[in-house]
Coordinates of N, CA, C and O in Angstrom, one line a residue:
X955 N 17.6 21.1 -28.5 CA 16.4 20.4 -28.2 C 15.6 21.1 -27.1 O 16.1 21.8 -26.2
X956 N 14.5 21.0 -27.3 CA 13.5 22.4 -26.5 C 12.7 21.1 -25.3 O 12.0 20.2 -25.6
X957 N 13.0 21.4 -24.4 CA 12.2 21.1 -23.1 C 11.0 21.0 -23.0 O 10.6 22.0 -22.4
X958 N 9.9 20.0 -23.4 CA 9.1 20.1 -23.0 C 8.4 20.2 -21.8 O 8.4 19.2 -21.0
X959 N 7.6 21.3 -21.4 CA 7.4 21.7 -20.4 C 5.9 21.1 -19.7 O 5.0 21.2 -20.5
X960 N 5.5 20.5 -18.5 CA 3.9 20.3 -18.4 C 3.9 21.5 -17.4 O 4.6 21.9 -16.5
X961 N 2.3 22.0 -18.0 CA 2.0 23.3 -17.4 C 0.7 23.1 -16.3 O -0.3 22.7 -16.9
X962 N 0.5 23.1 -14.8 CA -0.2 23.3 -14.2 C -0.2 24.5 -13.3 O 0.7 25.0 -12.8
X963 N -1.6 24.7 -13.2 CA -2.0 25.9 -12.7 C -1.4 25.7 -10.8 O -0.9 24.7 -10.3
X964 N -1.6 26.7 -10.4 CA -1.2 26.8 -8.7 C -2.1 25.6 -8.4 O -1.5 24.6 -8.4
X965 N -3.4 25.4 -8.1 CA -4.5 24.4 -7.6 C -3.6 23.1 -8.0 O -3.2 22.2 -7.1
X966 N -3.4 23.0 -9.1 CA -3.2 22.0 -9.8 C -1.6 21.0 -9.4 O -1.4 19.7 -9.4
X967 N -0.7 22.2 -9.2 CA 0.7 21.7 -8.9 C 0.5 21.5 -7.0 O 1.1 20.7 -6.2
X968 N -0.2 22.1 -6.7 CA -0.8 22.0 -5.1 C -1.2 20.6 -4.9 O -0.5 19.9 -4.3
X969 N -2.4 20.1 -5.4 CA -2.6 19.0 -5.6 C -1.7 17.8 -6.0 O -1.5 16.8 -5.4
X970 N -1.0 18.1 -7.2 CA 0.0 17.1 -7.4 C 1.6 16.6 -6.5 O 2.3 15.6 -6.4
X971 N 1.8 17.9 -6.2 CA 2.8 18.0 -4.7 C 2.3 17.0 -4.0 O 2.9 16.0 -3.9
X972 N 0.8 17.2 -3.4 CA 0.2 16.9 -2.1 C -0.1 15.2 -1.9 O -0.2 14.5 -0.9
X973 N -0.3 14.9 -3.5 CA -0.5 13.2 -4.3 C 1.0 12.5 -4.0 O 1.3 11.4 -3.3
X974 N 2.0 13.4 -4.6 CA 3.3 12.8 -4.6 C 4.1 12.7 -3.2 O 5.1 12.0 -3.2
X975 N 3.6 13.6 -2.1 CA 4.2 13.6 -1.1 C 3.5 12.3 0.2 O 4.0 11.9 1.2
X976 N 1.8 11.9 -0.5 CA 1.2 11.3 0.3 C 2.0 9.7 -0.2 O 2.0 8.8 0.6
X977 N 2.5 9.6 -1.6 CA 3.0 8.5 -1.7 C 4.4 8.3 -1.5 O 4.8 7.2 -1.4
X978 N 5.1 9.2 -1.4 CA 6.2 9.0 -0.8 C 6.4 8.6 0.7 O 7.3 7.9 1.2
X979 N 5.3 9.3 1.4 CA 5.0 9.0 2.5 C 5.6 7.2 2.9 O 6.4 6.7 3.6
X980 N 4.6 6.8 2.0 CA 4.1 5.3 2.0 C 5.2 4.4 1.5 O 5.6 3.3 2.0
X981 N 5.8 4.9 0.3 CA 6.5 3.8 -0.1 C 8.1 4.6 0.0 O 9.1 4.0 -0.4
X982 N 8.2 6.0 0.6 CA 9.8 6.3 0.4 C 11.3 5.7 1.5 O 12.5 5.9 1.4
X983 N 10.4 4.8 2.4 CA 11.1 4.6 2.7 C 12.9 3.8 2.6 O 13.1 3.2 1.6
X984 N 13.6 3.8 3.2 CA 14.9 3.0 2.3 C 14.0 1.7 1.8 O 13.7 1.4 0.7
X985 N 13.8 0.9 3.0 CA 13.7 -0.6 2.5 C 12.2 -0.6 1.9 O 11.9 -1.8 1.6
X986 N 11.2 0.4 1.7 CA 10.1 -0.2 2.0 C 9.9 -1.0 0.4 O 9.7 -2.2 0.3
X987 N 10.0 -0.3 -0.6 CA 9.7 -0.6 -2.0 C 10.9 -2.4 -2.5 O 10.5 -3.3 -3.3
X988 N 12.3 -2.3 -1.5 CA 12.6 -3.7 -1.3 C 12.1 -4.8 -1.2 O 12.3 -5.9 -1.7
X989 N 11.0 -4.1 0.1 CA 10.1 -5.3 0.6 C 8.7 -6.1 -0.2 O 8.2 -7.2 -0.1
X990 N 8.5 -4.8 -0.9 CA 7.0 -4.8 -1.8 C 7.4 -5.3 -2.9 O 6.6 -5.7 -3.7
X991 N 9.0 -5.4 -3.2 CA 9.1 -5.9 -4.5 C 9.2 -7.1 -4.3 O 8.7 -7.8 -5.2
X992 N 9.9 -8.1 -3.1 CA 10.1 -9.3 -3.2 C 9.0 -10.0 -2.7 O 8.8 -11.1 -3.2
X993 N 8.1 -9.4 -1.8 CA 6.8 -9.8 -1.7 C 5.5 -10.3 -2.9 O 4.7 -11.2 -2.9
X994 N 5.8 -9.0 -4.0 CA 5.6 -9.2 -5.4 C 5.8 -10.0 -6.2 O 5.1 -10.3 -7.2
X995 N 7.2 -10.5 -5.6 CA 7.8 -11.6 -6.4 C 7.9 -12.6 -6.1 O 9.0 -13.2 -6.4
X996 N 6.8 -13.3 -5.3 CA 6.3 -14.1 -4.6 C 7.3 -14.7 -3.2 O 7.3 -15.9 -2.8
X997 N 7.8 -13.8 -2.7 CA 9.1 -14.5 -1.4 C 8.2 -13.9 -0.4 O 8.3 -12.7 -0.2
X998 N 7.1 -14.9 0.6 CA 6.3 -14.6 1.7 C 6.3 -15.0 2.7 O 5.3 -14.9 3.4
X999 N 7.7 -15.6 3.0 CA 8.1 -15.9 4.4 C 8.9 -14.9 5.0 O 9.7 -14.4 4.3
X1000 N 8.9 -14.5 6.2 CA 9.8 -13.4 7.1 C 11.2 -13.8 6.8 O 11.8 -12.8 6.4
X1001 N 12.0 -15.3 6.9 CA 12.9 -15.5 6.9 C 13.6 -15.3 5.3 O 14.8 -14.9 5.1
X1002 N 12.7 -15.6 4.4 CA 13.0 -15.6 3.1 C 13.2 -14.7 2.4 O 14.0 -14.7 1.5
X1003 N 12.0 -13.3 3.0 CA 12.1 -11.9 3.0 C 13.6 -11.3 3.1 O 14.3 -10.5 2.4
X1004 N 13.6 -12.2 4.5 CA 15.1 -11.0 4.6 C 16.5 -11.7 4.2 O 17.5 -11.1 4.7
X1005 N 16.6 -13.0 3.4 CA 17.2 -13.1 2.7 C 17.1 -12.6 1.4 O 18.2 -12.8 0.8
X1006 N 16.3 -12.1 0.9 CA 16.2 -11.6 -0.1 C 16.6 -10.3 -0.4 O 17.4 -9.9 -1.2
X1007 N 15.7 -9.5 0.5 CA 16.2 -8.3 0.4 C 17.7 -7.9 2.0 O 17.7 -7.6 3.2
X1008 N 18.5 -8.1 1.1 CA 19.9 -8.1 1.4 C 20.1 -6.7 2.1 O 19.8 -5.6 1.8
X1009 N 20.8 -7.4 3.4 CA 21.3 -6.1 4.2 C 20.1 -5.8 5.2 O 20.7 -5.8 6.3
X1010 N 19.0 -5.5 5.3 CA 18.0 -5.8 6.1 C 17.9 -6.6 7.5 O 18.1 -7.8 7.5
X1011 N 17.7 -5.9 8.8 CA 17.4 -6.4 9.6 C 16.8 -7.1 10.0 O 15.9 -7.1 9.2
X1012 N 16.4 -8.0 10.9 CA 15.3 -8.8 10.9 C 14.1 -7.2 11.9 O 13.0 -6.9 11.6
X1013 N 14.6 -6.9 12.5 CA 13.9 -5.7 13.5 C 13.1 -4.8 12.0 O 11.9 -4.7 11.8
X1014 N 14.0 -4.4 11.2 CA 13.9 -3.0 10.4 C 12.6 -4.1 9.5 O 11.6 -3.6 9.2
X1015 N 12.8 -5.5 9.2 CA 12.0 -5.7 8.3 C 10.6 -6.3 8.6 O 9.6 -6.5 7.8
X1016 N 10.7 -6.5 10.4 CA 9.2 -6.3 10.7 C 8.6 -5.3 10.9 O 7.4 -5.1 10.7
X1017 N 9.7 -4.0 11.3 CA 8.6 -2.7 11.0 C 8.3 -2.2 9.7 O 7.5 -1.3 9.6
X1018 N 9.0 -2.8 8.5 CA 8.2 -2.5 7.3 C 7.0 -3.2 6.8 O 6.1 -2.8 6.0
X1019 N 7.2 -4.7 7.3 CA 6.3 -5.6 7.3 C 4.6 -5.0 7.9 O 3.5 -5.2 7.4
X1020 N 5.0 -4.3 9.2 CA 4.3 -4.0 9.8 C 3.3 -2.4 9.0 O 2.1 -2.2 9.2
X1021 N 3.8 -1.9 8.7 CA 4.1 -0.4 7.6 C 3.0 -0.8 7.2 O 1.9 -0.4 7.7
X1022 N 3.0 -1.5 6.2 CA 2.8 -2.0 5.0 C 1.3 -2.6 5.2 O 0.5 -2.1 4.5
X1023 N 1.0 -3.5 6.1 CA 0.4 -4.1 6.5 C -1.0 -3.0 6.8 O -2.1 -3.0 6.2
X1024 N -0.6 -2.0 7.9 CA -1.3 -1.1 8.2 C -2.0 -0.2 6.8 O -3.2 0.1 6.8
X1025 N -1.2 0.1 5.9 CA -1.5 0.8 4.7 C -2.0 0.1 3.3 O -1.9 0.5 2.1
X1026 N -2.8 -1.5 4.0 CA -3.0 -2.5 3.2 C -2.5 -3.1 1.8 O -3.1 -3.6 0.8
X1027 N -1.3 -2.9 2.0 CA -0.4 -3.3 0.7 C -0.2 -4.8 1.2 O -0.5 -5.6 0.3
X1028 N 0.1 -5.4 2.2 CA 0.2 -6.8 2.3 C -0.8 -7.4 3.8 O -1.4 -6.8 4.8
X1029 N -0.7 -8.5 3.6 CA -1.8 -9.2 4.1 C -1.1 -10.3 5.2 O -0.4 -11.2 4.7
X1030 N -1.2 -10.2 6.3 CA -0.1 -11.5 7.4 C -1.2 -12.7 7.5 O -2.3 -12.6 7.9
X1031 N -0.6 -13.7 7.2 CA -1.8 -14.6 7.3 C -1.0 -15.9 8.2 O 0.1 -16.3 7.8
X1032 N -1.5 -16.4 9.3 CA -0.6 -17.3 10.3 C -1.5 -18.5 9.7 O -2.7 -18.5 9.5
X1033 N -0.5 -19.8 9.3 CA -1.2 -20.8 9.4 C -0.8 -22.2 10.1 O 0.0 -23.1 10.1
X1034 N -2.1 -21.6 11.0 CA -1.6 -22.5 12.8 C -1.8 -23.5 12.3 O -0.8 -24.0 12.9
X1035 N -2.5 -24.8 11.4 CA -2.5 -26.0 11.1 C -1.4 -26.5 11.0 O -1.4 -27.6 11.5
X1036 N -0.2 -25.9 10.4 CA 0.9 -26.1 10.1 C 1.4 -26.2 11.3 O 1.0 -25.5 12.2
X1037 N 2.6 -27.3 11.3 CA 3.7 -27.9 12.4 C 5.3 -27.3 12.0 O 5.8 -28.1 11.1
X1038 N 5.9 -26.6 12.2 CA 5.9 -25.3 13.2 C 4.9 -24.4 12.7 O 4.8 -24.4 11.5
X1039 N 3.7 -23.3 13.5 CA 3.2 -22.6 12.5 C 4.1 -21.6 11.7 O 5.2 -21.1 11.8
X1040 N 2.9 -21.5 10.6 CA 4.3 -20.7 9.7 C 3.5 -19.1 9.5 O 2.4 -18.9 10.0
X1041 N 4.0 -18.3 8.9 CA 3.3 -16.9 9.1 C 3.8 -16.7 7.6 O 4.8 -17.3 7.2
X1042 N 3.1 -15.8 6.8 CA 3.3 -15.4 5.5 C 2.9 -14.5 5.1 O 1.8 -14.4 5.5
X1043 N 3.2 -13.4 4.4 CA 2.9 -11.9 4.2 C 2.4 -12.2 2.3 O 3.1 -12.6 1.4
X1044 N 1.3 -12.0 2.4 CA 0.4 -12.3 0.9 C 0.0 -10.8 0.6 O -0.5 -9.9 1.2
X1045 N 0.4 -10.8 -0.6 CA 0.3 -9.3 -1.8 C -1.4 -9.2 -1.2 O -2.0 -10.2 -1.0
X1046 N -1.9 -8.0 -1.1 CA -3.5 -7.6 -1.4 C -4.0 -7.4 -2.7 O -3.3 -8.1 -3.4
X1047 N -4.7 -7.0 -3.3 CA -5.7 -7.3 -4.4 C -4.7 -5.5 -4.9 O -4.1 -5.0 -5.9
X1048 N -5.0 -5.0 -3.7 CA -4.6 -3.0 -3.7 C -2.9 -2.9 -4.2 O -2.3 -2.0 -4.9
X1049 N -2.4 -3.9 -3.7 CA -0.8 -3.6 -3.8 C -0.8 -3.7 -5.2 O -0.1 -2.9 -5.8
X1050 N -1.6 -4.8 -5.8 CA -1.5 -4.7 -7.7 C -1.3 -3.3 -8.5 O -0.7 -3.2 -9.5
X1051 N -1.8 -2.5 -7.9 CA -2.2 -1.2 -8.5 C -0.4 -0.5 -7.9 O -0.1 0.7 -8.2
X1052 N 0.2 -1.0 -7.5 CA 1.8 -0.5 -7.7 C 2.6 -1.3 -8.5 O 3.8 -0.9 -8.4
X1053 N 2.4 -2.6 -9.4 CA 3.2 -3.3 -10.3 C 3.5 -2.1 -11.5 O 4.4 -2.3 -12.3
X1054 N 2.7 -1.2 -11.5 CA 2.9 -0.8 -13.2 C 4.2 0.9 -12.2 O 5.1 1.5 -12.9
X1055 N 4.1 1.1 -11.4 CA 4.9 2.1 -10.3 C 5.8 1.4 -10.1 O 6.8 2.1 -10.1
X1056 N 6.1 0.0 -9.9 CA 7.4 -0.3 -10.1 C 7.9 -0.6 -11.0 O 9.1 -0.6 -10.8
X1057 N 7.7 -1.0 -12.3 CA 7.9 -1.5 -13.8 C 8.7 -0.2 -14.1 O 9.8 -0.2 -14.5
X1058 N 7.6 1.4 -13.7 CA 8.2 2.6 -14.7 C 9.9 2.9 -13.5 O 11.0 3.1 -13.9
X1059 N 9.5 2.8 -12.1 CA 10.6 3.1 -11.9 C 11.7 2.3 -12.2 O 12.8 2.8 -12.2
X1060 N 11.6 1.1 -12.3 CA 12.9 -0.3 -12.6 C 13.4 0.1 -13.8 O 14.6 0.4 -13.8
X1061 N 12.7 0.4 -15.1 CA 12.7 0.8 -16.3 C 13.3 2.3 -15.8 O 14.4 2.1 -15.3
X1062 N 13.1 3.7 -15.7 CA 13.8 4.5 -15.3 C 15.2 4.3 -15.0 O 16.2 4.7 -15.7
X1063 N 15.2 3.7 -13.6 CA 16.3 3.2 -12.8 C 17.1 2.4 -14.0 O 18.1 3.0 -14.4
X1064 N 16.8 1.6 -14.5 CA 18.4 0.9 -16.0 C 18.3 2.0 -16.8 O 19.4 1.9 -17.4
X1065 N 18.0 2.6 -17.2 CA 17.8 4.1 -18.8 C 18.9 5.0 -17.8 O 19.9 5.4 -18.4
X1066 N 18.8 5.4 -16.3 CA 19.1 6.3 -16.0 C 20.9 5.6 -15.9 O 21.9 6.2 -16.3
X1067 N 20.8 4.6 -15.3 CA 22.1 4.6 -15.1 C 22.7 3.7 -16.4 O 23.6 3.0 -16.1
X1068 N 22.5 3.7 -17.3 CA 22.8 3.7 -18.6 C 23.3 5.1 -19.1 O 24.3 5.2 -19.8
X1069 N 22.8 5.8 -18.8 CA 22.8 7.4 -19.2 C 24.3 7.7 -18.4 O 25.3 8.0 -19.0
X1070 N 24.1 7.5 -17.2 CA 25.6 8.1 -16.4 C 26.8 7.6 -16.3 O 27.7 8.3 -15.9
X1071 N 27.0 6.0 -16.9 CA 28.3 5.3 -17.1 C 28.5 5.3 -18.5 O 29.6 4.7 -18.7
X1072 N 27.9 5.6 -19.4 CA 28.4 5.9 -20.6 C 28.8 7.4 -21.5 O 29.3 7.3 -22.6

């Protein structure tokens, strides 16, 4: 079976290094893509967060909270009306544009390890 190859020029693999390394930047962290996924999946309380995403500090998961926030993937919204106030981290309109980035990697991630236990 012959390898298909994708061919980019020097400019070209320069650029796409430079795309792939600006988003690793953002999302390579251990927990960070944890966070964005249960956020995604509608769990938007701090406490609920870090029950969810297992293993997680409460420290480690406000500086992702915080990450994230800064690079407009999620939105902190306090709602002081509420008796205790409550605080909640709401997906942005921008973070949508990584559902189809995690679908290929989730899908990857089961093919791949399908591939290495059988």
């Amino acid at each position: 079976m012959e390898e298909e190859k994708i061919l980019y020029s020097q400019p070209q693999c320069s650029t796409h290094l430079s795309a792939t390394e600006d988003a690793l930047y953002v999302l390579g962290g251990r927990w960070t893509l944890r966070v964005m996924i249960a956020i995604l999946g509608g769990h938007n309380r701090f406490n609920e967060l870090q029950r969810t995403v297992d293993g997680i500090s409460a420290r480690v998961l406000s500086n992702e909270l915080k990450k994230l926030e800064m690079n407009h993937l999620v939105e902190r919204q306090v709602l002081a009306d509420q008796k205790p106030v409550l605080v909640e981290y709401i997906p942005t309109a921008y973070s949508q544009s990584l559902r189809d980035v995690i679908a290929a990697l989730a899908d990857w991630g089961r093919k791949h390890k399908k591939k290495i236990t059988t």
